[in-house]
Coordinates of C-alpha atoms in Angstrom, one line a residue:
M107 CA 75.0 95.9 -5.4
S108 CA 78.2 94.0 -4.9
I109 CA 78.0 90.8 -2.8
A110 CA 80.4 90.4 0.1
P111 CA 83.3 88.1 -0.9
E112 CA 83.3 86.4 2.6
L113 CA 79.9 84.8 1.8
D114 CA 79.9 81.3 0.3
R115 CA 78.3 80.6 -3.0
E116 CA 74.9 79.8 -1.7
E117 CA 74.8 82.8 0.6
Q118 CA 75.8 85.0 -2.3
A119 CA 73.0 83.6 -4.3
I120 CA 70.5 84.3 -1.4
I121 CA 71.7 87.9 -1.1
A122 CA 71.5 88.3 -4.9
V123 CA 67.8 87.4 -4.8
I124 CA 67.1 89.8 -2.0
A125 CA 69.1 92.6 -3.8
R126 CA 67.2 91.9 -7.1
E127 CA 63.9 92.1 -5.3
T128 CA 64.8 95.6 -4.0
D129 CA 66.2 96.7 -7.3
T130 CA 63.2 95.6 -9.4
F131 CA 60.9 97.2 -6.8
V132 CA 62.7 100.5 -7.2
R133 CA 62.7 100.2 -11.1
R134 CA 59.0 99.1 -11.0
D135 CA 59.7 96.0 -13.1
F136 CA 56.8 94.0 -12.0
D137 CA 57.6 90.7 -13.9
A138 CA 61.2 90.7 -12.7
W139 CA 60.0 91.5 -9.1
C140 CA 57.6 88.5 -9.2
G141 CA 60.4 86.2 -10.2
C142 CA 62.0 86.8 -6.8
W143 CA 59.1 85.2 -5.0
V144 CA 57.6 81.8 -4.2
Q145 CA 54.2 82.3 -5.7
D146 CA 51.8 80.4 -3.4
E147 CA 49.6 81.0 -0.4
R148 CA 52.5 80.9 2.1
V149 CA 54.0 84.2 1.1
R150 CA 53.8 87.2 3.5
L151 CA 54.9 90.8 3.3
V152 CA 54.8 92.7 6.6
S153 CA 55.4 96.5 6.6
V154 CA 55.8 98.4 9.9
S155 CA 56.1 102.1 10.4
S156 CA 55.7 104.3 13.5
A157 CA 53.8 106.8 11.3
F158 CA 51.6 104.4 9.2
G159 CA 51.2 101.4 11.4
V160 CA 51.3 97.8 10.2
T161 CA 50.1 96.3 6.9
V162 CA 50.2 92.6 6.0
Q163 CA 49.8 91.1 2.5
E164 CA 49.0 87.4 2.8
G165 CA 49.2 84.9 -0.1
W166 CA 50.5 85.4 -3.6
P167 CA 47.2 86.5 -5.2
A168 CA 46.8 89.3 -2.6
L169 CA 50.5 90.3 -2.7
S170 CA 50.8 90.4 -6.5
H171 CA 47.6 92.3 -6.9
Y172 CA 48.7 94.9 -4.3
M173 CA 52.2 95.3 -5.8
R174 CA 50.8 95.6 -9.3
A175 CA 48.7 98.6 -8.1
V176 CA 51.8 100.0 -6.4
F177 CA 53.9 99.8 -9.6
D178 CA 51.1 101.1 -11.8
A179 CA 50.6 104.1 -9.5
G180 CA 54.3 104.8 -9.4
A181 CA 54.1 104.5 -5.6
S182 CA 57.3 102.5 -5.0
C183 CA 60.2 104.1 -3.1
E184 CA 62.5 106.4 -5.1
I185 CA 65.7 105.1 -3.7
V186 CA 69.1 106.4 -4.9
S187 CA 71.3 104.1 -2.8
F188 CA 70.7 101.2 -0.5
E189 CA 73.2 99.5 1.9
R190 CA 72.7 96.4 4.0
R191 CA 74.6 96.2 7.3
N192 CA 74.7 93.7 10.2
L193 CA 73.9 90.9 7.7
S194 CA 73.1 87.5 9.3
I195 CA 72.2 84.4 7.3
T196 CA 71.0 81.1 8.8
R197 CA 70.6 78.2 6.3
R198 CA 69.2 74.7 6.9
D199 CA 67.3 72.1 4.9
G200 CA 66.6 74.3 1.9
I201 CA 65.4 77.3 4.0
A202 CA 67.4 80.5 4.6
F203 CA 66.6 83.1 7.2
V204 CA 68.2 86.5 6.7
T205 CA 68.3 89.6 8.8
F206 CA 69.9 93.0 8.1
D207 CA 69.7 96.7 8.7
G208 CA 68.9 98.8 5.6
Y209 CA 70.2 102.3 5.1
S210 CA 68.7 104.1 2.1
T211 CA 68.9 107.5 0.5
H212 CA 66.0 108.8 -1.6
T213 CA 65.8 111.3 -4.4
D214 CA 64.6 114.0 -2.1
Q215 CA 67.8 113.5 0.0
R216 CA 65.9 111.9 2.8
D217 CA 67.7 109.1 4.6
E218 CA 65.9 106.1 6.1
H219 CA 66.9 103.2 8.4
T220 CA 65.0 99.9 8.2
V221 CA 65.2 96.7 10.2
E222 CA 64.5 93.9 7.8
A223 CA 64.1 90.1 7.6
R224 CA 63.7 87.6 4.8
T225 CA 62.9 83.9 4.6
L226 CA 63.8 82.1 1.4
E227 CA 63.2 78.7 0.1
H228 CA 65.4 76.8 -2.4
T229 CA 63.3 75.8 -5.4
D230 CA 64.0 74.2 -8.7
D231 CA 64.6 77.7 -10.0
G232 CA 66.9 78.7 -7.2
W233 CA 66.3 80.7 -4.0
R234 CA 63.0 82.5 -3.8
I235 CA 61.4 84.7 -1.1
V236 CA 58.6 83.3 1.0
Y237 CA 58.5 86.0 3.7
A238 CA 59.7 89.6 3.9
S239 CA 59.3 92.2 6.6
F240 CA 60.7 95.6 7.2
I241 CA 60.4 98.1 10.0
L242 CA 60.9 101.7 9.2
R243 CA 62.7 103.3 12.1
G244 CA 61.1 106.7 13.1
H245 CA 62.4 109.6 11.1
Q246 CA 61.9 113.4 11.5
S247 CA 60.7 114.6 8.2
D248 CA 57.4 115.6 9.9
H249 CA 58.9 116.3 13.3
A250 CA 61.4 119.1 12.5
D251 CA 61.4 120.6 16.0
R252 CA 62.7 117.6 17.9
V253 CA 66.0 115.7 18.2
A254 CA 66.6 112.0 18.9
V255 CA 69.1 111.0 21.6
D256 CA 70.4 107.7 23.0
A257 CA 70.3 106.6 26.6
N258 CA 73.3 108.8 27.3
G259 CA 71.9 111.9 25.6
N260 CA 74.1 111.6 22.5
I261 CA 72.4 113.1 19.5
L262 CA 71.4 110.5 17.0
I263 CA 69.1 112.4 14.6
A264 CA 68.5 116.2 14.3
T265 CA 67.2 118.0 11.2
D266 CA 68.8 121.3 10.2
R267 CA 65.8 123.1 11.6
A268 CA 66.1 121.3 14.9
R269 CA 69.8 122.1 15.1
A270 CA 69.1 125.8 14.4
A271 CA 66.4 125.7 17.1
L272 CA 68.9 124.2 19.5
S273 CA 71.5 126.8 18.7
N274 CA 69.0 129.5 19.8
H275 CA 67.4 127.6 22.6
P276 CA 67.3 129.4 26.0
G277 CA 68.1 126.3 28.0
L278 CA 69.6 123.5 25.8
Q279 CA 72.9 123.2 24.0
V280 CA 75.0 120.5 22.3
S281 CA 78.4 119.7 24.0
N282 CA 80.7 117.2 22.3
G283 CA 77.7 115.7 20.5
R284 CA 75.7 115.3 23.7
L285 CA 72.5 117.2 24.7
R286 CA 73.1 119.3 27.8
A287 CA 71.4 122.1 29.6
K288 CA 73.1 125.5 29.8
R289 CA 73.2 125.7 33.6
P290 CA 74.5 123.0 36.0
S291 CA 71.2 123.0 38.0
W292 CA 69.2 122.8 34.8
D293 CA 71.4 120.0 33.4
K294 CA 70.8 118.0 36.6
V295 CA 67.1 118.1 35.9
L296 CA 67.6 117.3 32.2
Q297 CA 69.8 114.3 32.8
A298 CA 67.4 112.9 35.4
G299 CA 64.6 113.2 32.8
L300 CA 66.7 111.5 30.1
K301 CA 67.5 108.7 32.5
D302 CA 63.8 108.1 33.2
A303 CA 63.2 108.1 29.4
A304 CA 66.1 105.7 28.7
A305 CA 64.6 103.2 31.2
L306 CA 61.7 102.8 28.7
H307 CA 63.7 102.3 25.5
G308 CA 62.9 98.6 25.6
Y309 CA 59.5 97.6 24.1
C310 CA 58.3 95.6 27.1
Q311 CA 59.2 98.4 29.5
H312 CA 57.4 101.0 27.5
Y313 CA 54.5 98.7 27.0
R314 CA 54.2 98.2 30.8
F315 CA 54.4 101.9 31.4
A316 CA 51.6 102.6 28.9
T317 CA 49.3 99.9 30.4
Q318 CA 49.9 101.2 33.9
H319 CA 49.4 104.9 33.0
G320 CA 47.0 104.6 30.1
R321 CA 49.3 106.5 27.8
A322 CA 52.7 106.5 26.2
F323 CA 55.6 108.1 28.1
R324 CA 55.7 111.9 27.7
L325 CA 57.6 113.9 30.3
P326 CA 57.6 117.7 30.5
V327 CA 61.0 118.8 31.9
V328 CA 61.0 122.2 33.6
L329 CA 64.6 123.2 33.6
G330 CA 64.2 126.4 35.5
E331 CA 63.8 130.2 35.4
D332 CA 66.0 132.4 33.3
D333 CA 67.4 135.8 34.2
E334 CA 64.4 137.6 32.8
G335 CA 61.9 135.5 34.7
G336 CA 60.9 133.2 31.8
I337 CA 60.5 129.4 32.3
T338 CA 62.5 127.0 30.1
V339 CA 60.7 123.8 29.3
C340 CA 61.3 120.8 26.9
L341 CA 59.3 117.6 26.5
L342 CA 60.7 114.1 26.4
S343 CA 59.0 111.2 24.6
V344 CA 60.1 107.7 23.7
R345 CA 59.7 105.9 20.4
D346 CA 61.7 103.4 18.3
G347 CA 63.9 102.7 21.3
V348 CA 65.3 106.3 21.5
T349 CA 64.4 109.4 23.4
F350 CA 62.9 112.4 21.5
V351 CA 63.4 115.9 22.9
E352 CA 60.7 118.2 21.6
L353 CA 61.9 121.8 21.6
Q354 CA 58.3 123.1 21.0
S355 CA 55.1 121.3 21.7
D356 CA 52.3 123.7 22.0
T357 CA 49.6 121.1 21.2
D358 CA 50.7 118.8 24.0
F359 CA 51.1 121.7 26.5
D360 CA 47.6 123.0 25.6
H361 CA 46.2 119.5 26.3
R362 CA 47.9 119.5 29.7
L363 CA 46.8 123.0 30.6
A364 CA 43.2 122.1 29.7
A365 CA 43.4 119.2 32.2
A366 CA 45.0 121.4 34.8
K367 CA 42.2 124.0 34.4
A368 CA 39.7 121.3 35.3
V369 CA 41.7 119.9 38.2
F370 CA 42.6 123.2 39.9
G371 CA 39.6 125.2 38.9
L372 CA 41.6 127.8 36.9
S373 CA 39.8 130.6 35.1
D374 CA 40.2 131.3 31.4
G375 CA 42.4 134.3 32.2
Q376 CA 44.6 132.3 34.4
V377 CA 45.0 129.5 31.8
S378 CA 45.8 132.1 29.1
L379 CA 48.6 133.5 31.3
A380 CA 49.8 130.0 32.1
R381 CA 50.1 129.2 28.4
H382 CA 52.5 132.2 27.9
V383 CA 54.5 131.3 31.0
V384 CA 54.9 127.7 29.9
N385 CA 56.1 129.0 26.5
G386 CA 58.9 130.9 28.3
D387 CA 57.4 134.4 28.2
T388 CA 58.2 136.8 31.1
L389 CA 55.3 138.2 33.1
T390 CA 55.7 141.6 31.4
R391 CA 55.8 140.0 27.9
A392 CA 52.8 137.8 28.7
A393 CA 50.8 140.7 29.9
A394 CA 51.5 142.7 26.8
E395 CA 50.6 139.7 24.5
L396 CA 47.3 139.3 26.4
G397 CA 46.5 143.0 26.5
I398 CA 46.3 143.2 30.3
S399 CA 48.3 145.1 32.9
V400 CA 51.2 143.6 34.6
N401 CA 49.3 144.0 37.9
T402 CA 46.5 141.9 36.5
A403 CA 49.0 139.3 35.4
R404 CA 50.5 139.2 38.9
T405 CA 47.0 138.7 40.3
H406 CA 46.4 135.8 38.0
L407 CA 49.7 134.3 39.0
T408 CA 49.0 134.7 42.7
R409 CA 45.6 133.1 42.4
M410 CA 47.2 130.1 40.5
Y411 CA 49.8 129.8 43.3
E412 CA 47.0 129.6 45.9
K413 CA 45.0 127.0 43.8
T414 CA 48.0 124.8 43.2
G415 CA 49.9 125.2 46.5
V416 CA 53.2 126.3 45.0
H417 CA 55.2 129.5 45.4
S418 CA 57.3 129.9 42.2
Q419 CA 56.7 130.0 38.5
T420 CA 59.0 127.0 38.0
S421 CA 57.0 124.9 40.5
L422 CA 53.8 126.2 38.9
V423 CA 54.7 125.2 35.4
R424 CA 55.9 121.8 36.6
T425 CA 52.6 121.2 38.5
L426 CA 50.4 122.3 35.6
L427 CA 52.2 120.2 33.0
C428 CA 52.3 117.1 35.2
V429 CA 48.5 116.8 35.6
A430 CA 47.8 114.9 32.4

């Protein structure tokens, strides 16, 4: 890694140690990696991931033992390239505090974005790391059917699979890099939902919502009814300070329908039909899938209208999915 020329000599030395710690980690050179650290009880390594939670290694004996096991098992990251952006260095009285965003590409072509911090101390042997933390921003390797958007609906992250799903989605589309609904009336509903989600992008706002409601924010957005009578739905959630739009979320819908069954006293047959309606099936298609007549499906639908107090499939889906 080249050191930015605008940094002074001490700052270049600090970044060189940080870069060497990353490089030796990737190469699994344990002795060289150890040489980047102050080796006493003050050291801390804090790792944060939305998928794996938080781990903290405290003190040099615990950290070195942990990292030796990582290196021996070949479990360090297989990074092809790493770039530091938004670099900030504060230095005073032999202590340096460094923050930066990390952008890495791995051997499997996966890209990751981290938010990182380092505290270094100037010793007789030069600058050495006392504290390191990194936060892995949420990625979509295991969430291929959702896209991430910012507060204005601009697409930030979308896997190839998600983009393919969007191109065939009955209600959503991408217009000039922004997520929109295909009909003006639907887009009004979508943009209102995205606005509600964006209000919770801040940690404190989302934390308050979760404590008040007993759960993280998840909003089913019922866009409307298509020309064939199917209902178009997507699900919004918030994580890592962005909004995720889930194009398919059968597990979450099943949970909500189970709650709606208890609240409204729905029969098994009615819930089975509701599941198909929620997934966008027309009444005719749902009846065929369930092996019942269209008249029986209409009877189930009428009974659900009576129990929920609504008079359209769009209102029914919205009511059923908003229970939990």
